[in-house]
């Protein structure tokens, strides 16, 4: 090979090397672009969370009048919502009739000075009057009697009156007092330190430590018996919603105060039976937590896409579409999110059919917005099927929703998003949960989302925002029991305070009676009768209780 050919070969090799270098540089540039796009998305999300709103909900135009929307086959009708009457608002309150008498000097005629005769009384107006909380010290005295004839013979035959069983031994706690503290703490999210201030305003001192000890004692000794029976009933159901949220416990063996703990929650679904809501404190988010709690359950579990639920055996997982939709929502640039609406099956707000745009309009939308439209379309269809019976709903889902799902999966297969981007995460999430997202169509009682459980998690989160943390593991466990009792009472339309009071009123004497405990469950006729009206702690008191109808 001559020198000229060698030069040509060397130049050719150098050109090949340059081409490879250029190719590598292009790949590096593309990778850097992807990284920059991902970092920008992350930065936008941090800015939104730091300076914007953390909710998916978008601002809606304020309306001067509330409206109710009725969906008819051919059109939509909007009418004014009927204004609630006073009877609707105050009908359960007792009426105290106050007749204002005529002054004695006004009973004589100003013209002839004759004494007037009574004619009638006339209704003028009504007003609401409230008496702030009244606290009394109840001193129990026991009567002691002796037989006089036996006394003559030098024999002491005595009889003593029966004193009501103390709620907590050697404590001034009463059923009404502990029910009040529990209602304020759990039902109204008022921490103990605020209650301590309130009690001081009422004229006495009740330390926050004392209140905490009362709740722990009654939760462990009385309410847990109700909780355990509710748990037993929940495991017999066919459908359960599950979720979890974080909490903090300051003093727990083997853990630091900074470590994150979890409050798991489980609630029955749309099965037409008595609603049950249970909370379970656990120091971790391991799948073994839900596995142990739902041991013996063999139905359908509606949940999010957390992998820990995969440890459940002999169950059908139903993944929440709202979680998948949320990821598409987060993939939409912040500036374009403001124009988006997120539909919900159970919201009071009337919703319209968004529909799927034609190809021309689809070209003007981002992939994340298109994914959101598919999800909203499914939520809208679910809204139209809400009032149907379970079996008919299942049939209509196959007819109406199955085609939408098929379009969605076909469209999703055409996407090739950047790895690590928010759109990529949304697409991967949906594809990874392909089967479980559609499992709700197996049973008409299932729901398209897990919002039922999310709302129960919010109830605890509102309280957590106020009290911030649990001091001890015992306190966290007691809170789980008390939240379960309160939320289950609320779900069964019971007066929460009255239910807490009734359980504490009878449980000291019936804690070892299965028949007595059954009468104190939220589904018993006795509880429905006693706890469906207004608060009454005066006619049914420890020393003179209504008999518990145990058979």
Short mmCIF file of C-alpha atoms in Angstrom, two decimals, residues 38 110 124 170 173 245 263 267 272 289 327 425 438 440 470:
data_model
loop_
_atom_site.label_atom_id
_atom_site.label_comp_id
_atom_site.label_asym_id
_atom_site.label_seq_id
_atom_site.Cartn_x
_atom_site.Cartn_y
_atom_site.Cartn_z
CA UNK A 38 -37.31 16.54 34.51
CA UNK A 110 -107.46 53.39 79.86
CA UNK A 124 -94.89 36.67 67.90
CA UNK A 170 -60.47 6.33 92.12
CA UNK A 173 -64.37 10.76 85.52
CA UNK A 245 -51.61 8.35 56.32
CA UNK A 263 -52.37 5.42 60.78
CA UNK A 267 -63.89 1.24 55.68
CA UNK A 272 -75.89 -1.52 51.55
CA UNK A 289 -49.51 -4.33 58.55
CA UNK A 327 -50.49 11.69 37.93
CA UNK A 425 -44.56 8.26 35.48
CA UNK A 438 -60.39 -2.21 35.65
CA UNK A 440 -64.05 -2.35 39.68
CA UNK A 470 -49.04 11.46 69.77
#
